[in-house]
Amino acid sequence: MTTMLEVAKRAGVSKATVSRVLSGNGYVGEETRARVFRAIEESGYRPNLLARQLATRKSQTLGLVMTNTLYHGSYFSDLLSQAAQMTEACGRRLLLADGKHSAAQEREALQHLLDLRCDAIMIYPRFLSPDEMDAIIDEQRVPVMVLNRRLRKHPSHCIYSDQLSAARDAVVRLIELGHRDIAFVTGALDSPTGRDRLAGYQAALAQHGIPASQTRVREGKWTPACGAQAVASLLQDGVAFSALVASNDNMAIGALKQLHEAGIAVPEQVSVIGFDDIPTAPWVVPSLSSVRLPIREMIQETINKLIFMLEGGELGTPARFEGELIVRESVAAATSNSGTR
Amino acid sequence: MTTMLEVAKRAGVSKATVSRVLSGNGYVGEETRARVFRAIEESGYRPNLLARQLATRKSQTLGLVMTNTLYHGSYFSDLLSQAAQMTEACGRRLLLADGKHSAAQEREALQHLLDLRCDAIMIYPRFLSPDEMDAIIDEQRVPVMVLNRRLRKHPSHCIYSDQLSAARDAVVRLIELGHRDIAFVTGALDSPTGRDRLAGYQAALAQHGIPASQTRVREGKWTPACGAQAVASLLQDGVAFSALVASNDNMAIGALKQLHEAGIAVPEQVSVIGFDDIPTAPWVVPSLSSVRLPIREMIQETINKLIFMLEGGELGTPARFEGELIVRESVAAATSNSGTR
DNA sequence: TTGTATGCGTTATCAG
DNA sequence: CTGATAACGCATACAA
């Protein structure tokens, strides 16, 4: 690999001059500059960015910590494509680190990005608690933004949508349509999002004085198979329901399949609502309603804030995005809805 | 930031010793080692990976060049999740660079990853020609693997599935079912994949002596809107067809929508086949057949080869993956198929 | 306008 | 087993 020193010698100047030519900082004579450029061409010189990063203490890199289990569906691909696009737009590269299966590994992933001197970091925590994130933001000097969590101490360093109230609103909508027997399939309950959506379901019932029956709730782990299993289990136990809320679209799709196999019509007999993952254009999954969270907008806001901080700004207002409930004709009123009985 | 030197001073040893303790290379006295570890704890020392990378000339990083326009659908998310997962599995991080909208930008993205001294690089070319990729592999010493392209000079440095024959097989399948009037919606024709799929369509027709009529082909650019537009255009021109092949699932879905609005039943009147993007479980899009390419397996093979080269191996055999044609009952025989007339 | 010298935080080579 | 010391390749303050 040809280095800056060789270019300098070939051009008959010092390293410093070559450096100036490349960075554009400082004055360089017109003719010298030309000589340097020619030397660069001739030698096929390429700057070593590692060396530059070490010297400038900047890496032109944005780090993203995220658990690989989230890597499925359009929610993820939206998130990532938006992140990659905006990162490029501000002249940097996106560095991915997987949080894997535990808090320790998630911490390690974050730490690695810090050790690599990323200019700024986004984290979509799966295991680390908000309080721990607060602590990390305190002790680190690099800009850090937390996705999908609400922080107590640094409310402006996070972007979140209120998962609980989005879920609540969806269920309330069903209740207003006359549904009373609403079944629910949870997500993984070690995930905050999974817990929030369950809590939203429970809140909606409570708010309308409907007793929360444990028998209508089944625990899932985000996969279609879990959704199918949940429906099978509900049917087997003879639980009646005229509506079903699944904590994500993948499980909802599994549920649709199982309902289909049981000969139960959707939405004529049972209305189904999911969350997030599947593009919900009616002609894709005609029978499914869904709550879509504005992930692209959230990423946009996140990176804007990071850039703002990189330029020395102080963060002010916290930002929260509401889930957007996409309800189509496919959600039937309970009155016209025979349920599973 | 506390450096290695400070740790050394605190432990009453030299930098070299601290380095040895951390890297595990070389002998260090038991008691000294303990002192060093304590000093590290006390000072909250973190190694600067940039400095380490500069000194070792390794970055523990895998680079991926890919155009952001590919960032949609499950094809992308499969690709990326597999890449990220395997990268982590070999103790590295994934670095993303966007090829954007031109060959120049794609070259630049690749060059940037090289300048960052990625240990190895994967590229899913959108604009760069196979010959140029061959040239790049020649002049670069880092392991490079090319996705979805067939290289002449370095056939073992690429992983590709034969897009042409996968498309051909799909169309042949329709022909064997008795279809003769088969419409086709192309992808963007500046993309090799788009051209290959069109060529596959034409090859199938030629192979069975069916005259290729330009009137049954419409040009699209991968989006659902293009699929809808293509169908609208076919219908408006009074073109009869009993089957429709769209060059990806997004366009197929747009086509489904437009057919639906025109009151044409799928697959009773028209059979539809797409490619790649949408999870094709029957209960998701019941009326759509699709050709799925094994992207996860391709990424796996790619990274395995890169690792093999990093360990000094010489690449032997080229690898090619066939597309897997997923045909469901939704493809009707032409005999029972009334077409659009 | 250009060159010199020093720093960035490690690793690695030799002596001791 | 440990300590100087020289790379690694570039940026930059300070002189000239």
XYZ file of C-alpha atoms (C1' of nucleotides) in Angstrom:
714
model
C 0.000 0.000 0.000
C 1.400 3.336 -0.988
C 1.452 5.886 1.804
C 1.362 9.611 2.063
C 5.104 9.765 2.553
C 5.771 8.155 -0.807
C 3.443 10.590 -2.505
C 5.270 13.429 -0.784
C 8.653 12.226 -1.956
C 7.451 11.710 -5.487
C 6.034 15.227 -5.560
C 9.127 16.616 -3.876
C 7.219 18.050 -0.920
C 6.601 17.135 2.703
C 3.861 14.963 4.115
C 2.252 18.025 5.608
C 1.738 19.573 2.215
C 0.139 16.449 0.834
C -2.120 16.357 3.832
C -3.138 19.955 3.218
C -3.916 19.277 -0.395
C -6.123 16.365 0.514
C -7.976 17.947 3.376
C -8.290 21.382 1.830
C -7.132 22.956 5.096
C -4.383 25.549 4.847
C -2.863 27.277 1.861
C -1.043 25.423 -0.864
C 0.570 26.935 -3.944
C -1.266 26.304 -7.174
C 1.661 24.661 -8.855
C 2.581 22.523 -5.844
C -0.981 21.361 -5.583
C -0.878 20.203 -9.190
C 2.350 18.301 -8.581
C 0.828 16.600 -5.585
C -2.269 15.601 -7.494
C -0.156 14.161 -10.233
C 1.887 12.197 -7.747
C -1.312 10.860 -6.243
C -2.588 9.753 -9.629
C 0.673 8.145 -10.622
C 1.089 6.215 -7.425
C -2.541 5.201 -7.068
C -2.409 6.525 -3.529
C -5.359 5.924 -1.234
C -5.533 7.526 2.199
C -5.674 5.153 5.135
C -8.861 6.139 6.879
C -7.942 4.276 10.049
C -4.916 6.518 10.465
C -6.998 9.575 9.714
C -9.603 8.543 12.229
C -6.984 7.985 14.889
C -5.462 11.378 14.273
C -8.720 13.293 14.105
C -10.525 11.231 16.704
C -13.537 11.048 14.448
C -14.701 7.989 12.526
C -17.421 9.333 10.220
C -19.508 6.458 11.375
C -22.912 6.047 12.990
C -23.420 2.980 15.134
C -26.640 1.034 15.494
C -27.197 -1.542 18.211
C -30.087 -3.850 17.555
C -31.018 -7.408 18.323
C -30.981 -9.776 15.423
C -34.335 -11.242 16.411
C -35.857 -7.954 15.311
C -34.421 -8.406 11.845
C -37.628 -9.644 10.274
C -40.433 -8.087 8.372
C -40.887 -4.696 6.867
C -40.655 -2.941 10.206
C -36.988 -3.836 10.338
C -36.286 -3.198 6.701
C -37.941 0.202 6.936
C -35.915 1.014 10.003
C -32.662 -0.038 8.493
C -33.131 1.435 5.052
C -34.063 4.770 6.561
C -31.069 4.635 8.899
C -28.667 3.689 6.123
C -30.016 6.321 3.800
C -29.808 9.157 6.299
C -26.401 8.063 7.491
C -25.126 8.263 3.933
C -26.867 11.589 3.465
C -24.720 13.082 6.198
C -21.568 11.626 4.705
C -21.094 8.690 7.020
C -21.416 4.923 7.122
C -23.675 2.754 9.233
C -22.042 0.289 11.578
C -24.198 -2.555 12.856
C -23.775 -4.349 16.142
C -25.987 -7.191 17.257
C -27.325 -7.190 20.795
C -27.963 -10.922 20.545
C -29.599 -12.754 23.404
C -28.792 -11.014 26.654
C -28.224 -7.736 28.418
C -24.533 -8.546 28.681
C -24.220 -9.034 24.953
C -26.189 -5.913 24.272
C -23.896 -3.947 26.551
C -20.932 -5.469 24.810
C -22.252 -4.496 21.376
C -22.748 -0.923 22.515
C -19.348 -0.852 24.144
C -17.734 -2.098 20.967
C -19.246 0.734 18.971
C -17.985 3.176 21.568
C -14.522 1.633 21.438
C -14.601 2.066 17.687
C -15.178 5.751 18.291
C -18.421 5.999 16.377
C -19.400 9.636 16.060
C -22.814 8.861 17.444
C -24.887 5.853 18.433
C -28.456 4.681 18.110
C -29.686 1.797 20.189
C -32.918 -0.142 19.989
C -32.664 -1.865 23.334
C -34.026 -5.308 23.796
C -32.576 -6.206 27.181
C -31.037 -3.092 28.694
C -33.359 -1.168 30.968
C -34.196 2.506 30.481
C -32.385 3.298 33.706
C -29.247 1.642 32.482
C -29.535 3.574 29.226
C -29.837 6.762 31.255
C -26.660 5.860 33.096
C -24.815 5.130 29.897
C -25.828 8.451 28.391
C -24.551 10.125 31.536
C -21.117 8.604 31.475
C -20.546 8.708 27.732
C -19.647 11.842 25.882
C -20.722 10.661 22.418
C -24.268 11.452 21.377
C -26.551 8.506 22.074
C -30.191 8.169 21.121
C -32.451 5.418 22.387
C -35.204 4.030 20.201
C -38.567 2.794 21.377
C -37.939 3.449 25.068
C -38.924 6.232 27.366
C -36.088 7.554 29.490
C -36.639 9.218 32.819
C -33.474 11.192 33.223
C -32.795 12.036 29.582
C -36.259 12.310 28.058
C -34.881 14.116 25.040
C -32.420 11.348 24.213
C -35.085 8.898 23.204
C -37.665 8.553 20.491
C -40.591 6.384 21.263
C -44.113 5.725 20.287
C -46.518 4.910 23.008
C -46.984 1.200 22.431
C -49.348 0.905 25.327
C -51.828 3.499 24.140
C -51.594 2.359 20.523
C -52.622 -1.110 21.653
C -55.250 0.354 23.956
C -56.731 2.417 21.137
C -56.955 -0.608 18.883
C -58.823 -2.589 21.489
C -61.041 0.361 22.364
C -61.935 0.571 18.730
C -63.133 -3.015 18.832
C -65.076 -2.366 22.007
C -66.785 0.602 20.408
C -67.778 -1.683 17.573
C -69.602 -3.725 20.148
C -67.050 -6.456 20.769
C -66.843 -7.834 24.276
C -65.131 -11.151 23.818
C -61.733 -10.035 22.626
C -58.917 -12.552 22.620
C -55.292 -11.485 22.797
C -52.016 -13.074 21.748
C -49.054 -11.545 23.543
C -45.564 -11.063 22.178
C -42.549 -12.335 24.057
C -43.095 -11.047 27.578
C -39.424 -10.430 28.253
C -39.698 -7.673 25.672
C -40.935 -4.263 26.833
C -42.959 -3.877 23.655
C -44.597 -7.215 24.311
C -45.505 -6.173 27.842
C -46.726 -2.736 26.759
C -49.109 -4.139 24.201
C -50.545 -6.559 26.702
C -50.941 -3.726 29.199
C -52.725 -1.687 26.531
C -55.143 -4.519 25.965
C -55.813 -4.795 29.675
C -56.184 -1.030 30.038
C -58.801 -0.892 27.310
C -60.841 -3.612 28.958
C -60.564 -1.991 32.371
C -61.475 1.394 30.967
C -64.725 -0.064 29.684
C -65.462 -2.151 32.696
C -64.945 -5.431 30.921
C -63.496 -8.066 33.222
C -60.087 -9.223 31.995
C -60.262 -12.943 31.665
C -56.965 -14.764 31.636
C -58.545 -17.461 29.540
C -58.722 -15.183 26.498
C -55.010 -14.399 26.601
C -52.380 -16.636 25.065
C -48.673 -16.102 25.198
C -46.719 -15.966 21.941
C -43.177 -15.217 20.825
C -43.784 -13.132 17.699
C -43.767 -15.950 15.140
C -46.621 -17.068 12.863
C -46.482 -20.498 14.448
C -47.228 -18.925 17.841
C -50.265 -17.163 16.409
C -51.572 -20.399 14.962
C -50.881 -22.226 18.198
C -52.689 -19.559 20.210
C -55.823 -19.852 18.103
C -55.712 -23.625 18.235
C -55.432 -23.439 21.988
C -58.294 -20.957 22.321
C -60.548 -23.095 20.177
C -59.616 -26.262 21.954
C -60.413 -24.710 25.313
C -63.781 -23.678 23.940
C -63.088 -19.984 24.497
C -65.526 -17.794 22.601
C -64.300 -14.605 20.937
C -65.568 -12.288 18.238
C -62.288 -10.430 17.854
C -58.627 -11.281 18.171
C -55.719 -8.932 18.699
C -52.266 -10.343 18.009
C -49.222 -8.443 19.225
C -47.673 -8.416 15.772
C -48.645 -9.132 12.205
C -46.661 -12.311 11.936
C -48.660 -13.856 14.729
C -51.830 -12.401 13.256
C -51.064 -14.160 10.002
C -50.529 -17.428 11.797
C -53.830 -16.854 13.544
C -55.563 -16.183 10.217
C -54.263 -19.448 8.906
C -55.495 -21.413 11.891
C -58.901 -19.714 11.794
C -59.102 -20.524 8.126
C -58.369 -24.165 8.778
C -60.990 -24.246 11.503
C -63.503 -22.945 8.987
C -63.981 -19.656 10.798
C -64.499 -16.706 8.470
C -62.550 -13.487 8.906
C -63.844 -10.899 9.450
C -67.394 -12.204 9.271
C -67.070 -14.288 12.382
C -63.921 -12.936 13.957
C -62.162 -9.605 13.450
C -58.382 -9.704 13.580
C -55.925 -6.887 14.309
C -52.152 -7.079 14.253
C -49.171 -4.738 14.579
C -46.358 -3.440 12.480
C -44.682 -5.962 10.298
C -46.677 -6.635 7.192
C -47.431 -4.025 4.567
C -51.109 -3.647 5.190
C -52.400 -2.654 1.803
C -55.816 -4.311 1.662
C -55.021 -6.361 -1.399
C -52.075 -7.986 0.362
C -53.834 -9.347 3.399
C -57.462 -8.438 2.857
C -58.736 -9.714 6.141
C -56.190 -8.154 8.437
C -56.249 -4.787 10.164
C -53.082 -3.480 11.702
C -51.552 -0.815 13.863
C -48.620 0.684 12.043
C -45.932 2.524 13.963
C -44.135 5.284 12.063
C -40.679 3.797 12.209
C -39.226 5.765 9.306
C -40.236 9.036 10.855
C -38.804 7.948 14.166
C -35.448 7.110 12.633
C -35.429 10.377 10.785
C -36.000 12.336 13.963
C -33.400 10.254 15.786
C -30.641 10.879 13.297
C -31.529 14.541 13.002
C -31.073 14.860 16.728
C -27.754 13.042 16.637
C -26.471 15.337 13.911
C -27.699 18.318 15.863
C -25.725 17.165 18.884
C -22.642 16.476 16.787
C -22.770 20.084 15.754
C -22.717 21.091 19.370
C -26.424 21.541 19.938
C -28.170 20.877 23.213
C -31.268 18.716 23.047
C -34.523 20.213 24.167
C -37.876 18.645 23.631
C -38.594 14.962 23.851
C -40.345 13.448 20.861
C -43.044 10.855 20.884
C -44.811 9.329 17.972
C -48.238 7.844 18.078
C -49.018 4.563 16.403
C -51.281 4.907 13.435
C -54.209 2.535 13.570
C -55.026 1.245 10.128
C -58.544 -0.050 10.312
C -60.233 -1.253 7.189
C -63.650 -2.571 6.415
C -62.227 -5.863 7.499
C -62.997 -5.055 11.116
C -66.607 -5.979 11.491
C -69.003 -4.709 14.116
C -69.753 -7.265 16.763
C -73.457 -7.065 16.002
C -72.928 -8.534 12.571
C -70.320 -10.823 13.920
C -71.179 -14.300 15.003
C -67.967 -15.095 16.817
C -66.591 -18.553 17.347
C -69.506 -20.038 19.248
C -10.428 8.997 27.734
C -7.988 7.020 29.734
C -5.236 5.445 27.685
C -3.012 2.460 27.967
C -0.156 4.593 29.182
C -2.113 5.764 32.200
C -3.039 2.209 33.060
C 0.627 1.278 32.789
C 1.702 4.039 35.115
C -0.982 3.214 37.635
C 0.087 -0.425 37.630
C 3.746 0.547 37.747
C 4.596 -1.247 34.499
C 5.218 -0.315 30.878
C 2.725 0.022 28.059
C 4.128 -3.122 26.524
C 3.182 -5.188 29.522
C -0.343 -3.867 29.566
C -0.627 -4.690 25.895
C 0.533 -8.225 26.558
C -1.984 -8.700 29.311
C -4.779 -7.543 27.060
C -3.838 -9.446 23.963
C -2.750 -12.592 25.707
C 0.408 -12.699 23.612
C 3.649 -13.183 25.452
C 4.395 -14.119 29.022
C 3.382 -11.971 31.953
C 3.974 -12.694 35.599
C 0.938 -13.754 37.547
C 1.225 -10.985 40.074
C 1.919 -8.295 37.481
C -1.068 -9.426 35.493
C -3.260 -9.007 38.552
C -1.922 -5.496 39.149
C -2.653 -4.579 35.544
C -6.170 -5.905 35.721
C -6.796 -3.936 38.870
C -5.465 -0.778 37.261
C -7.772 -1.374 34.321
C -10.772 -1.766 36.566
C -9.946 1.278 38.641
C -9.385 3.558 35.715
C -12.287 2.314 33.618
C -9.857 1.865 30.776
C -11.172 0.996 27.314
C -8.853 0.151 24.439
C -9.006 2.425 21.439
C -9.861 0.089 18.626
C -8.879 2.608 15.958
C -5.337 2.598 17.267
C -5.335 -1.157 17.462
C -6.624 -1.453 13.926
C -3.973 0.916 12.676
C -1.239 -1.027 14.394
C -2.466 -4.469 13.394
C -3.758 -3.471 9.954
C -6.933 -5.386 10.603
C -10.322 -3.890 11.325
C -12.442 -6.891 12.347
C -15.044 -5.590 9.966
C -16.913 -6.983 6.966
C -18.061 -4.483 4.377
C -21.246 -4.719 2.346
C -21.909 -2.555 -0.697
C -25.513 -2.471 -1.751
C -27.854 -0.023 -3.379
C -30.480 1.465 -1.147
C -33.209 0.890 -3.708
C -32.857 -2.796 -2.914
C -33.655 -2.120 0.720
C -37.278 -3.174 0.486
C -39.154 -6.323 1.159
C -38.180 -9.534 2.818
C -35.521 -10.323 0.244
C -33.440 -7.477 1.622
C -34.206 -8.149 5.233
C -33.294 -11.804 4.785
C -30.072 -10.848 3.104
C -29.095 -8.360 5.735
C -30.107 -10.338 8.772
C -28.156 -13.315 7.519
C -25.134 -11.158 6.770
C -25.242 -9.419 10.139
C -25.687 -12.657 11.996
C -22.818 -14.449 10.310
C -20.575 -11.435 10.604
C -21.142 -11.405 14.333
C -20.653 -15.147 14.462
C -17.100 -14.707 13.216
C -16.425 -11.948 15.723
C -16.768 -8.951 13.438
C -19.116 -6.094 12.643
C -20.978 -5.338 9.460
C -20.249 -2.063 7.741
C -22.794 -0.821 5.227
C -22.083 1.373 2.234
C -24.756 2.541 -0.152
C -24.103 2.314 -3.894
C -26.797 4.910 -4.502
C -27.722 5.874 -8.034
C -24.715 5.426 -10.297
C -21.662 3.379 -11.112
C -19.457 6.188 -9.828
C -21.183 6.203 -6.461
C -21.054 2.447 -6.272
C -17.335 2.518 -6.977
C -16.932 5.186 -4.358
C -18.808 3.133 -1.759
C -16.583 0.153 -2.450
C -13.476 2.288 -2.367
C -14.503 3.741 0.963
C -14.793 0.311 2.493
C -11.373 -0.539 1.123
C -9.935 2.672 2.549
C -11.406 1.709 5.896
C -9.410 -1.512 5.651
C -12.356 -3.853 5.943
C -11.057 -7.376 6.353
C -13.246 -8.511 3.485
C -15.968 -7.147 1.249
C -19.249 -8.300 -0.228
C -20.827 -6.393 -3.035
C -24.254 -6.729 -4.576
C -23.595 -4.691 -7.703
C -26.308 -2.630 -9.241
C -24.323 -0.542 -11.730
C -20.819 -1.953 -11.891
C -20.310 -4.507 -14.642
C -18.988 -8.010 -14.005
C -15.857 -7.111 -15.965
C -15.192 -4.154 -13.741
C -15.712 -6.367 -10.717
C -13.214 -8.804 -12.161
C -10.727 -5.964 -12.517
C -11.284 -4.795 -8.961
C -10.734 -8.279 -7.595
C -7.503 -8.414 -9.549
C -6.024 -5.239 -8.221
C -7.214 -5.542 -4.628
C -5.621 -7.819 -2.116
C -8.570 -8.012 0.290
C -11.011 -10.842 -0.241
C -13.978 -9.684 -2.313
C -17.111 -11.639 -3.120
C -19.685 -10.550 -5.668
C -23.341 -11.356 -5.148
C -25.859 -12.123 -7.851
C -23.422 -11.738 -10.743
C -21.473 -14.192 -12.801
C -17.820 -13.311 -13.227
C -15.773 -14.465 -16.168
C -12.274 -14.170 -14.824
C -12.938 -14.980 -11.187
C -15.831 -17.426 -11.327
C -15.186 -18.555 -7.771
C -15.442 -15.035 -6.366
C -19.134 -14.755 -7.038
C -22.303 -16.367 -5.821
C -25.230 -16.181 -8.113
C -28.482 -17.822 -8.873
C -29.409 -18.169 -12.455
C -32.117 -15.534 -12.737
C -32.625 -16.261 -16.372
C -33.357 -19.940 -16.027
C -35.451 -19.443 -12.895
C -37.667 -17.076 -14.881
C -37.611 -19.434 -17.837
C -38.685 -22.361 -15.678
C -41.581 -20.396 -14.261
C -42.855 -19.503 -17.703
C -42.303 -23.029 -18.983
C -44.420 -24.257 -16.126
C -47.251 -22.037 -17.319
C -46.808 -23.214 -20.885
C -46.979 -26.820 -19.754
C -50.240 -25.979 -18.052
C -51.508 -25.011 -21.461
C -51.061 -21.241 -21.310
C -50.163 -19.499 -24.541
C -51.081 -15.890 -23.880
C -48.638 -15.000 -21.136
C -48.158 -11.356 -20.282
C -44.967 -10.112 -18.656
C -44.101 -7.105 -16.549
C -40.376 -6.344 -16.580
C -38.291 -4.928 -13.769
C -36.120 -1.877 -14.295
C -34.187 -2.716 -17.449
C -31.019 -0.987 -16.334
C -30.753 -3.733 -13.742
C -29.146 -7.013 -14.780
C -31.724 -8.959 -12.803
C -34.482 -7.138 -14.636
C -32.922 -7.979 -17.984
C -32.281 -11.605 -17.035
C -35.859 -12.227 -16.043
C -37.128 -10.757 -19.265
C -34.664 -12.882 -21.203
C -35.892 -15.941 -19.317
C -39.449 -15.167 -20.328
C -38.417 -14.787 -23.948
C -36.343 -17.966 -23.826
C -39.276 -19.999 -22.567
C -41.510 -18.750 -25.353
C -38.855 -19.375 -27.976
C -38.180 -22.833 -26.621
C -41.817 -23.761 -27.146
C -42.191 -22.035 -30.460
C -44.512 -19.386 -29.174
C -44.023 -16.081 -30.980
C -42.893 -13.373 -28.568
C -45.300 -10.524 -28.954
C -44.068 -7.153 -27.761
C -47.636 -6.191 -26.998
C -47.804 -8.579 -24.057
C -44.770 -7.052 -22.358
C -44.933 -3.965 -20.185
C -41.989 -2.227 -18.576
C -42.006 -1.668 -14.824
C -39.636 -0.420 -12.161
C -40.256 -2.895 -9.333
C -42.997 -0.975 -7.492
C -46.603 -2.083 -6.910
C -47.786 0.994 -8.798
C -45.888 -0.207 -11.874
C -47.610 -3.580 -11.679
C -51.004 -1.951 -11.478
C -50.152 0.394 -14.309
C -48.973 -2.489 -16.468
C -52.228 -4.378 -16.033
C -54.259 -1.257 -16.691
C -52.293 -0.690 -19.860
C -52.698 -4.300 -21.034
C -56.434 -4.204 -20.463
C -56.824 -0.851 -22.111
C -54.995 -2.075 -25.187
C -57.308 -5.040 -25.321
C -54.460 -7.534 -24.918
C -55.719 -10.977 -24.001
C -53.785 -13.065 -21.488
C -54.518 -16.056 -19.314
C -51.370 -15.709 -17.227
C -49.199 -12.877 -16.021
C -45.629 -13.003 -14.833
C -44.349 -9.981 -12.928
C -40.621 -9.578 -12.365
C -41.051 -9.208 -8.619
C -43.724 -9.710 -6.006
C -44.315 -6.047 -5.375
C -45.351 -5.555 -8.968
C -47.329 -8.777 -8.828
C -49.263 -7.396 -5.896
C -49.983 -4.179 -7.749
C -51.160 -6.300 -10.649
C -53.420 -8.329 -8.373
C -54.982 -5.149 -7.131
C -55.648 -3.843 -10.618
C -57.056 -7.175 -11.772
C -59.293 -7.196 -8.739
C -60.597 -3.751 -9.558
C -61.224 -4.806 -13.126
C -63.323 -7.662 -11.830
C -60.969 -10.315 -13.116
C -60.648 -13.338 -10.849
C -57.269 -14.718 -9.886
C -56.412 -17.467 -10.565
C -59.725 -18.506 -12.141
C -59.307 -16.159 -15.081
C -55.670 -15.203 -14.889
C -52.762 -16.949 -13.156
C -50.151 -14.675 -11.603
C -46.533 -15.417 -10.734
C -44.053 -13.081 -9.046
C -40.529 -13.208 -7.646
C -38.736 -12.929 -4.349
C -39.997 -10.230 -2.096
C -43.130 -11.288 -0.318
C -43.299 -14.179 2.088
C -45.295 -16.528 -0.045
C -47.099 -18.581 2.527
C -50.471 -19.240 0.917
C -52.451 -17.606 3.683
C -50.628 -14.317 3.138
C -51.310 -13.812 -0.537
C -53.525 -16.707 -1.483
C -53.694 -15.945 -5.160
C -50.009 -15.407 -5.846
C -47.384 -17.866 -6.916
C -43.759 -16.883 -6.657
C -40.213 -17.819 -7.473
C -38.110 -17.613 -4.349
C -34.358 -17.275 -4.585
C -32.365 -18.717 -1.693
C -30.774 -15.507 -0.533
C -29.936 -16.684 2.979
C -28.075 -19.666 1.662
C -26.230 -17.473 -0.803
C -25.079 -15.086 1.904
C -24.008 -17.979 4.044
C -21.877 -19.420 1.268
C -20.468 -15.976 0.498
C -19.310 -15.274 4.015
C -17.949 -18.774 4.423
C -15.800 -18.209 1.377
C -14.601 -14.849 2.653
C -13.597 -16.360 5.975
C -11.873 -19.167 4.157
C -9.843 -16.654 2.175
C -9.044 -14.641 5.295
C -7.510 -17.756 6.706
C -5.294 -18.018 3.678
C -7.355 -20.411 1.606
C -7.480 -20.397 -2.158
C -10.914 -20.445 -3.706
C -11.788 -23.354 -5.900
C -15.230 -24.141 -7.138
C -17.724 -21.581 -8.283
C -21.125 -21.799 -6.652
C -24.474 -21.277 -8.206
C -27.835 -21.518 -6.581
C -30.995 -22.310 -8.403
C -34.131 -20.353 -7.741
C -36.793 -22.376 -6.086
C -40.084 -22.121 -7.876
C -42.931 -22.057 -5.419
C -46.029 -22.945 -7.340
C -49.268 -23.379 -5.529
C -52.716 -24.469 -6.546
C -53.227 -20.843 -7.380
C -51.709 -21.424 -10.791
C -54.559 -22.740 -12.859
C -54.325 -24.767 -16.001
C -55.119 -22.774 -19.086
C -57.874 -25.191 -20.011
C -59.887 -24.211 -16.976
C -58.825 -20.649 -17.353
C -60.964 -18.212 -19.224
C -58.414 -15.408 -19.557
C -59.225 -11.736 -19.952
C -61.209 -11.943 -23.156
C 3.257 29.102 1.154
C 5.984 25.161 2.988
C 8.624 22.184 6.277
C 9.573 20.314 11.037
C 8.168 18.107 14.884
C 4.946 16.063 17.687
C 0.787 13.535 18.879
C -3.031 9.936 18.208
C -3.121 4.896 21.163
C -1.824 0.582 19.916
C 1.225 -3.438 18.549
C 5.573 -5.583 17.880
C 10.600 -6.137 17.843
C 14.587 -6.464 20.527
C 17.432 -6.223 24.147
C 18.068 -7.112 28.894
C 9.340 -12.060 32.295
C 9.742 -6.886 31.351
C 10.985 -2.310 29.340
C 12.534 0.818 25.708
C 11.573 2.062 21.283
C 10.239 1.920 16.723
C 6.500 1.422 13.621
C 1.308 2.250 11.964
C -0.306 6.569 8.530
C -2.042 10.793 9.055
C -3.174 15.679 11.170
C -1.737 19.915 12.953
C 0.548 23.621 15.817
C 4.365 26.125 15.244
C 8.343 27.874 12.744
C 10.517 29.486 8.928
